[in-house]
PDB file of C-alpha atoms in Angstrom:
ATOM      1  CA  MET A   1     -54.939 107.835  17.218  1.00  0.00           C
ATOM      2  CA  THR A   2     -54.516 111.244  18.304  1.00  0.00           C
ATOM      3  CA  SER A   3     -51.307 111.832  20.344  1.00  0.00           C
ATOM      4  CA  PHE A   4     -51.569 114.168  23.073  1.00  0.00           C
ATOM      5  CA  PRO A   5     -48.471 116.716  24.080  1.00  0.00           C
ATOM      6  CA  THR A   6     -47.882 115.007  27.428  1.00  0.00           C
ATOM      7  CA  ILE A   7     -46.063 116.263  30.706  1.00  0.00           C
ATOM      8  CA  ALA A   8     -44.453 113.184  32.965  1.00  0.00           C
ATOM      9  CA  PHE A   9     -44.273 114.420  36.281  1.00  0.00           C
ATOM     10  CA  ASP A  10     -42.041 112.960  39.131  1.00  0.00           C
ATOM     11  CA  LEU A  11     -44.402 112.546  42.431  1.00  0.00           C
ATOM     12  CA  ASP A  12     -42.624 112.881  45.852  1.00  0.00           C
ATOM     13  CA  GLY A  13     -41.123 116.521  46.165  1.00  0.00           C
ATOM     14  CA  THR A  14     -43.018 117.581  42.847  1.00  0.00           C
ATOM     15  CA  LEU A  15     -46.427 117.249  42.818  1.00  0.00           C
ATOM     16  CA  VAL A  16     -46.761 116.379  46.391  1.00  0.00           C
ATOM     17  CA  ASP A  17     -45.151 117.177  49.490  1.00  0.00           C
ATOM     18  CA  THR A  18     -45.008 114.049  50.594  1.00  0.00           C
ATOM     19  CA  ALA A  19     -41.519 114.608  53.066  1.00  0.00           C
ATOM     20  CA  PRO A  20     -43.973 114.721  56.873  1.00  0.00           C
ATOM     21  CA  ASP A  21     -45.404 111.406  56.134  1.00  0.00           C
ATOM     22  CA  LEU A  22     -42.496 109.593  54.996  1.00  0.00           C
ATOM     23  CA  ILE A  23     -40.543 110.601  57.430  1.00  0.00           C
ATOM     24  CA  ASN A  24     -42.889 109.746  60.013  1.00  0.00           C
ATOM     25  CA  ALA A  25     -42.810 106.328  58.851  1.00  0.00           C
ATOM     26  CA  LEU A  26     -38.842 106.515  58.726  1.00  0.00           C
ATOM     27  CA  ASN A  27     -38.818 107.498  61.883  1.00  0.00           C
ATOM     28  CA  TYR A  28     -41.416 104.660  62.915  1.00  0.00           C
ATOM     29  CA  VAL A  29     -39.328 101.687  61.902  1.00  0.00           C
ATOM     30  CA  LEU A  30     -36.100 103.582  63.497  1.00  0.00           C
ATOM     31  CA  GLU A  31     -37.687 103.775  66.790  1.00  0.00           C
ATOM     32  CA  ARG A  32     -38.653  99.964  66.861  1.00  0.00           C
ATOM     33  CA  GLU A  33     -34.814  99.500  66.147  1.00  0.00           C
ATOM     34  CA  GLY A  34     -34.154 101.797  69.398  1.00  0.00           C
ATOM     35  CA  LEU A  35     -32.676 104.098  67.214  1.00  0.00           C
ATOM     36  CA  PRO A  36     -33.518 108.227  67.599  1.00  0.00           C
ATOM     37  CA  PRO A  37     -35.948 110.038  65.275  1.00  0.00           C
ATOM     38  CA  VAL A  38     -34.843 111.795  62.083  1.00  0.00           C
ATOM     39  CA  PRO A  39     -35.745 115.582  62.223  1.00  0.00           C
ATOM     40  CA  LEU A  40     -37.977 116.422  59.046  1.00  0.00           C
ATOM     41  CA  HIS A  41     -36.008 119.518  57.856  1.00  0.00           C
ATOM     42  CA  SER A  42     -32.945 117.240  57.663  1.00  0.00           C
ATOM     43  CA  ALA A  43     -34.100 114.339  56.505  1.00  0.00           C
ATOM     44  CA  ARG A  44     -36.325 115.655  53.256  1.00  0.00           C
ATOM     45  CA  ASN A  45     -33.496 115.900  51.087  1.00  0.00           C
ATOM     46  CA  MET A  46     -33.214 111.628  52.040  1.00  0.00           C
ATOM     47  CA  ILE A  47     -36.155 111.165  49.841  1.00  0.00           C
ATOM     48  CA  GLY A  48     -36.434 110.423  46.138  1.00  0.00           C
ATOM     49  CA  ALA A  49     -34.764 106.875  45.690  1.00  0.00           C
ATOM     50  CA  GLY A  50     -37.654 104.455  47.032  1.00  0.00           C
ATOM     51  CA  ALA A  51     -38.387 103.152  50.587  1.00  0.00           C
ATOM     52  CA  ARG A  52     -35.424 100.855  51.038  1.00  0.00           C
ATOM     53  CA  LYS A  53     -33.025 103.730  50.094  1.00  0.00           C
ATOM     54  CA  LEU A  54     -34.494 105.834  52.604  1.00  0.00           C
ATOM     55  CA  ILE A  55     -34.241 103.355  55.114  1.00  0.00           C
ATOM     56  CA  GLU A  56     -30.794 102.791  54.434  1.00  0.00           C
ATOM     57  CA  ARG A  57     -30.100 106.409  54.717  1.00  0.00           C
ATOM     58  CA  GLY A  58     -31.679 106.794  57.778  1.00  0.00           C
ATOM     59  CA  LEU A  59     -29.439 103.894  59.411  1.00  0.00           C
ATOM     60  CA  GLU A  60     -26.576 105.167  57.767  1.00  0.00           C
ATOM     61  CA  LEU A  61     -27.137 108.692  59.799  1.00  0.00           C
ATOM     62  CA  GLU A  62     -26.288 106.516  62.812  1.00  0.00           C
ATOM     63  CA  GLY A  63     -23.745 104.565  61.547  1.00  0.00           C
ATOM     64  CA  ARG A  64     -25.479 101.770  61.114  1.00  0.00           C
ATOM     65  CA  ILE A  65     -24.979  99.394  58.151  1.00  0.00           C
ATOM     66  CA  ALA A  66     -28.019  96.225  58.517  1.00  0.00           C
ATOM     67  CA  LEU A  67     -27.756  93.184  56.648  1.00  0.00           C
ATOM     68  CA  LEU A  68     -30.231  92.522  53.690  1.00  0.00           C
ATOM     69  CA  ALA A  69     -32.573  90.570  55.670  1.00  0.00           C
ATOM     70  CA  ASP A  70     -33.109  93.710  57.770  1.00  0.00           C
ATOM     71  CA  ILE A  71     -33.484  95.827  55.195  1.00  0.00           C
ATOM     72  CA  ASP A  72     -35.982  93.589  53.480  1.00  0.00           C
ATOM     73  CA  ARG A  73     -38.161  93.399  57.324  1.00  0.00           C
ATOM     74  CA  LEU A  74     -37.759  97.242  58.049  1.00  0.00           C
ATOM     75  CA  THR A  75     -39.021  98.195  54.389  1.00  0.00           C
ATOM     76  CA  SER A  76     -41.897  95.757  54.834  1.00  0.00           C
ATOM     77  CA  ASP A  77     -42.655  97.209  57.895  1.00  0.00           C
ATOM     78  CA  PHE A  78     -42.163 100.810  56.604  1.00  0.00           C
ATOM     79  CA  ILE A  79     -44.423 100.108  53.778  1.00  0.00           C
ATOM     80  CA  ASP A  80     -47.287  98.778  55.726  1.00  0.00           C
ATOM     81  CA  TYR A  81     -46.945 101.833  58.116  1.00  0.00           C
ATOM     82  CA  TYR A  82     -46.793 104.196  55.353  1.00  0.00           C
ATOM     83  CA  ALA A  83     -49.711 103.164  53.316  1.00  0.00           C
ATOM     84  CA  ALA A  84     -51.911 103.229  56.430  1.00  0.00           C
ATOM     85  CA  HIS A  85     -50.811 106.960  57.174  1.00  0.00           C
ATOM     86  CA  ILE A  86     -49.868 107.870  53.251  1.00  0.00           C
ATOM     87  CA  ALA A  87     -52.180 110.980  53.618  1.00  0.00           C
ATOM     88  CA  ASP A  88     -52.167 112.590  57.253  1.00  0.00           C
ATOM     89  CA  ALA A  89     -50.040 115.292  55.983  1.00  0.00           C
ATOM     90  CA  SER A  90     -48.889 115.056  52.692  1.00  0.00           C
ATOM     91  CA  ARG A  91     -50.456 117.829  50.383  1.00  0.00           C
ATOM     92  CA  PRO A  92     -50.082 119.174  46.766  1.00  0.00           C
ATOM     93  CA  PHE A  93     -47.713 121.778  46.463  1.00  0.00           C
ATOM     94  CA  ASP A  94     -49.150 125.353  46.501  1.00  0.00           C
ATOM     95  CA  GLY A  95     -50.402 125.946  42.644  1.00  0.00           C
ATOM     96  CA  LEU A  96     -50.460 122.656  41.318  1.00  0.00           C
ATOM     97  CA  GLU A  97     -54.216 122.244  40.651  1.00  0.00           C
ATOM     98  CA  SER A  98     -54.844 125.750  39.155  1.00  0.00           C
ATOM     99  CA  ALA A  99     -51.636 124.626  36.877  1.00  0.00           C
ATOM    100  CA  LEU A 100     -53.035 121.583  35.899  1.00  0.00           C
ATOM    101  CA  ASP A 101     -56.538 123.061  35.076  1.00  0.00           C
ATOM    102  CA  ASP A 102     -54.436 125.611  33.090  1.00  0.00           C
ATOM    103  CA  LEU A 103     -52.395 123.123  30.900  1.00  0.00           C
ATOM    104  CA  THR A 104     -55.630 120.587  30.771  1.00  0.00           C
ATOM    105  CA  SER A 105     -57.542 123.813  28.843  1.00  0.00           C
ATOM    106  CA  ARG A 106     -54.289 124.010  26.629  1.00  0.00           C
ATOM    107  CA  GLY A 107     -54.717 120.552  25.618  1.00  0.00           C
ATOM    108  CA  TYR A 108     -51.679 118.615  27.624  1.00  0.00           C
ATOM    109  CA  ARG A 109     -52.006 115.356  28.807  1.00  0.00           C
ATOM    110  CA  PHE A 110     -50.410 114.162  31.968  1.00  0.00           C
ATOM    111  CA  ALA A 111     -48.582 111.176  33.692  1.00  0.00           C
ATOM    112  CA  VAL A 112     -46.947 110.354  36.785  1.00  0.00           C
ATOM    113  CA  CYS A 113     -43.448 108.737  36.176  1.00  0.00           C
ATOM    114  CA  THR A 114     -42.039 107.792  39.970  1.00  0.00           C
ATOM    115  CA  ASN A 115     -39.685 105.486  41.908  1.00  0.00           C
ATOM    116  CA  LYS A 116     -42.168 105.177  44.150  1.00  0.00           C
ATOM    117  CA  LEU A 117     -44.379 101.864  44.168  1.00  0.00           C
ATOM    118  CA  GLU A 118     -47.273 102.227  41.707  1.00  0.00           C
ATOM    119  CA  TRP A 119     -49.867 101.042  44.289  1.00  0.00           C
ATOM    120  CA  LEU A 120     -48.597 103.527  46.681  1.00  0.00           C
ATOM    121  CA  SER A 121     -48.711 106.374  44.473  1.00  0.00           C
ATOM    122  CA  LYS A 122     -52.040 105.601  43.040  1.00  0.00           C
ATOM    123  CA  LEU A 123     -53.032 105.469  46.767  1.00  0.00           C
ATOM    124  CA  LEU A 124     -51.667 108.846  47.439  1.00  0.00           C
ATOM    125  CA  LEU A 125     -53.386 110.347  44.615  1.00  0.00           C
ATOM    126  CA  ASP A 126     -56.525 108.785  45.351  1.00  0.00           C
ATOM    127  CA  ARG A 127     -56.430 110.103  48.691  1.00  0.00           C
ATOM    128  CA  LEU A 128     -55.787 113.512  47.421  1.00  0.00           C
ATOM    129  CA  GLY A 129     -58.389 113.331  44.851  1.00  0.00           C
ATOM    130  CA  LEU A 130     -55.898 113.897  41.936  1.00  0.00           C
ATOM    131  CA  SER A 131     -55.527 110.108  40.110  1.00  0.00           C
ATOM    132  CA  ALA A 132     -58.173 111.290  37.688  1.00  0.00           C
ATOM    133  CA  ARG A 133     -56.213 113.944  36.489  1.00  0.00           C
ATOM    134  CA  PHE A 134     -53.104 111.481  34.819  1.00  0.00           C
ATOM    135  CA  ALA A 135     -53.854 109.451  32.044  1.00  0.00           C
ATOM    136  CA  ALA A 136     -50.710 106.878  33.315  1.00  0.00           C
ATOM    137  CA  ILE A 137     -49.690 106.510  36.907  1.00  0.00           C
ATOM    138  CA  CYS A 138     -46.145 104.205  36.847  1.00  0.00           C
ATOM    139  CA  GLY A 139     -43.612 103.250  39.654  1.00  0.00           C
ATOM    140  CA  ALA A 140     -40.467 101.546  40.032  1.00  0.00           C
ATOM    141  CA  ASP A 141     -42.309  98.215  39.862  1.00  0.00           C
ATOM    142  CA  THR A 142     -44.850  99.274  37.081  1.00  0.00           C
ATOM    143  CA  PHE A 143     -42.054  97.887  34.307  1.00  0.00           C
ATOM    144  CA  GLY A 144     -39.396  96.768  36.600  1.00  0.00           C
ATOM    145  CA  VAL A 145     -36.922  99.643  36.347  1.00  0.00           C
ATOM    146  CA  SER A 146     -36.613 102.792  38.247  1.00  0.00           C
ATOM    147  CA  LYS A 147     -35.380 106.468  37.332  1.00  0.00           C
ATOM    148  CA  PRO A 148     -32.958 107.323  35.478  1.00  0.00           C
ATOM    149  CA  ASP A 149     -33.410 104.583  33.428  1.00  0.00           C
ATOM    150  CA  PRO A 150     -34.859 105.884  30.434  1.00  0.00           C
ATOM    151  CA  ALA A 151     -36.938 102.558  29.939  1.00  0.00           C
ATOM    152  CA  ILE A 152     -39.555 103.877  32.662  1.00  0.00           C
ATOM    153  CA  LEU A 153     -40.050 106.946  31.149  1.00  0.00           C
ATOM    154  CA  GLN A 154     -40.417 105.902  27.552  1.00  0.00           C
ATOM    155  CA  GLN A 155     -42.866 103.251  28.642  1.00  0.00           C
ATOM    156  CA  THR A 156     -44.676 105.827  30.873  1.00  0.00           C
ATOM    157  CA  ILE A 157     -45.646 107.791  28.052  1.00  0.00           C
ATOM    158  CA  ALA A 158     -46.665 105.208  25.846  1.00  0.00           C
ATOM    159  CA  ARG A 159     -49.031 103.852  28.527  1.00  0.00           C
ATOM    160  CA  ALA A 160     -50.431 107.727  28.591  1.00  0.00           C
ATOM    161  CA  GLY A 161     -51.026 107.828  24.556  1.00  0.00           C
ATOM    162  CA  GLY A 162     -48.224 110.258  24.118  1.00  0.00           C
ATOM    163  CA  HIS A 163     -44.801 110.277  22.180  1.00  0.00           C
ATOM    164  CA  LEU A 164     -41.418 111.309  23.511  1.00  0.00           C
ATOM    165  CA  ALA A 165     -41.208 113.970  20.551  1.00  0.00           C
ATOM    166  CA  SER A 166     -44.466 115.880  22.660  1.00  0.00           C
ATOM    167  CA  THR A 167     -42.876 115.229  25.870  1.00  0.00           C
ATOM    168  CA  ILE A 168     -41.737 117.253  28.842  1.00  0.00           C
ATOM    169  CA  MET A 169     -40.454 116.040  32.106  1.00  0.00           C
ATOM    170  CA  VAL A 170     -40.884 117.545  35.380  1.00  0.00           C
ATOM    171  CA  GLY A 171     -39.023 117.109  38.649  1.00  0.00           C
ATOM    172  CA  ASP A 172     -37.248 118.231  41.465  1.00  0.00           C
ATOM    173  CA  ALA A 173     -33.662 115.662  41.899  1.00  0.00           C
ATOM    174  CA  GLY A 174     -31.034 113.912  40.222  1.00  0.00           C
ATOM    175  CA  PRO A 175     -33.243 111.074  38.673  1.00  0.00           C
ATOM    176  CA  ASP A 176     -35.755 112.969  36.936  1.00  0.00           C
ATOM    177  CA  ILE A 177     -33.234 115.235  34.908  1.00  0.00           C
ATOM    178  CA  GLY A 178     -31.058 111.751  34.358  1.00  0.00           C
ATOM    179  CA  VAL A 179     -34.134 110.007  32.951  1.00  0.00           C
ATOM    180  CA  ALA A 180     -35.226 112.766  30.961  1.00  0.00           C
ATOM    181  CA  ARG A 181     -31.393 113.488  29.390  1.00  0.00           C
ATOM    182  CA  ARG A 182     -31.170 109.680  28.813  1.00  0.00           C
ATOM    183  CA  ALA A 183     -34.682 109.885  26.670  1.00  0.00           C
ATOM    184  CA  GLY A 184     -34.007 112.945  24.838  1.00  0.00           C
ATOM    185  CA  VAL A 185     -36.943 114.744  26.742  1.00  0.00           C
ATOM    186  CA  PRO A 186     -36.886 118.587  27.887  1.00  0.00           C
ATOM    187  CA  VAL A 187     -36.845 118.491  31.761  1.00  0.00           C
ATOM    188  CA  ILE A 188     -38.246 121.361  33.954  1.00  0.00           C
ATOM    189  CA  GLY A 189     -36.920 121.652  37.697  1.00  0.00           C
ATOM    190  CA  VAL A 190     -38.377 122.642  40.494  1.00  0.00           C
ATOM    191  CA  GLY A 191     -36.820 124.192  43.390  1.00  0.00           C
ATOM    192  CA  PHE A 192     -39.278 123.181  46.141  1.00  0.00           C
ATOM    193  CA  GLY A 193     -38.420 119.625  46.156  1.00  0.00           C
ATOM    194  CA  TYR A 194     -36.386 117.002  47.541  1.00  0.00           C
ATOM    195  CA  THR A 195     -32.635 116.694  46.638  1.00  0.00           C
ATOM    196  CA  ASP A 196     -29.306 116.315  48.007  1.00  0.00           C
ATOM    197  CA  ILE A 197     -27.529 118.280  44.850  1.00  0.00           C
ATOM    198  CA  PRO A 198     -28.998 121.680  44.279  1.00  0.00           C
ATOM    199  CA  ILE A 199     -31.480 121.484  41.430  1.00  0.00           C
ATOM    200  CA  ALA A 200     -29.730 124.162  39.185  1.00  0.00           C
ATOM    201  CA  GLU A 201     -26.386 122.551  39.738  1.00  0.00           C
ATOM    202  CA  LEU A 202     -28.334 119.250  37.665  1.00  0.00           C
ATOM    203  CA  LYS A 203     -28.764 121.873  35.108  1.00  0.00           C
ATOM    204  CA  PRO A 204     -32.613 121.278  34.180  1.00  0.00           C
ATOM    205  CA  ASP A 205     -33.659 123.272  30.971  1.00  0.00           C
ATOM    206  CA  LEU A 206     -35.765 125.177  32.920  1.00  0.00           C
ATOM    207  CA  LEU A 207     -36.024 125.786  36.868  1.00  0.00           C
ATOM    208  CA  ILE A 208     -39.547 127.199  38.772  1.00  0.00           C
ATOM    209  CA  HIS A 209     -39.997 127.938  42.579  1.00  0.00           C
ATOM    210  CA  HIS A 210     -43.563 127.968  42.164  1.00  0.00           C
ATOM    211  CA  MET A 211     -46.223 125.993  40.484  1.00  0.00           C
ATOM    212  CA  ASN A 212     -47.783 129.088  39.149  1.00  0.00           C
ATOM    213  CA  ASP A 213     -44.604 129.180  36.997  1.00  0.00           C
ATOM    214  CA  LEU A 214     -44.896 126.112  35.008  1.00  0.00           C
ATOM    215  CA  PRO A 215     -47.907 126.678  32.327  1.00  0.00           C
ATOM    216  CA  GLU A 216     -45.557 129.090  30.786  1.00  0.00           C
ATOM    217  CA  ALA A 217     -42.352 127.059  31.136  1.00  0.00           C
ATOM    218  CA  VAL A 218     -43.760 124.100  29.455  1.00  0.00           C
ATOM    219  CA  GLU A 219     -45.243 126.294  26.837  1.00  0.00           C
ATOM    220  CA  ALA A 220     -41.686 127.689  26.188  1.00  0.00           C
ATOM    221  CA  LEU A 221     -40.052 124.390  26.170  1.00  0.00           C
ATOM    222  CA  MET A 222     -42.821 122.925  24.061  1.00  0.00           C
ATOM    223  CA  SER A 223     -42.529 125.710  21.160  1.00  0.00           C
ATOM    224  CA  GLN A 224     -38.926 124.999  21.075  1.00  0.00           C
ATOM    225  CA  ARG A 225     -39.280 121.229  20.549  1.00  0.00           C
ATOM    226  CA  ASN A 226     -41.890 122.006  17.865  1.00  0.00           C
ATOM    227  CA  ILE A 227     -39.329 124.589  16.289  1.00  0.00           C
ATOM    228  CA  VAL A 228     -36.832 121.599  15.704  1.00  0.00           C
TER     229      VAL A 228
END
């Protein structure tokens, strides 16, 4: 069977600017708890570790530490609301689709490796007309592990029909850099996503600030892989 060179993408903050809808869902559950809303600009960097962590961070901003049962309840409410509003304002980052077209023409296959739930990831990409571009869409619940555990990336690539030796990771935050390092895969960082630590400080192999720069960054890293 032919193995395609594969690019594994994070989803939130890498492929799609999902912050407006995620923070709206967070504010929905916070309001129900009698808490003030979190401003979008200050909440963007709270995204990336899944719904439960986002809610915990939102509560921590108000000095609230919730019981496990409360977090379970709030997470369920959050997911219900978010699923109903998943693409109200979320949009692919500028230049994404043309970059994917370019890379497709060069023979690359794509996968999504995210800490978002798989069904929510598929729902979002379906709504945006992007699902068909990806050979695999895998979330934190797909294999029972989350980034930076290397198993999620290893199994995502296998599901996409690729091999780690010809894979590159693209992401915006620490879990993406971590999963790539642990799996022995080069990683491209994007400077427009959601991270509480500046992406440059996490030392990705290459850093881009617009999706227009992705194809050449991928080719540069892949050529290095082929030399080794």
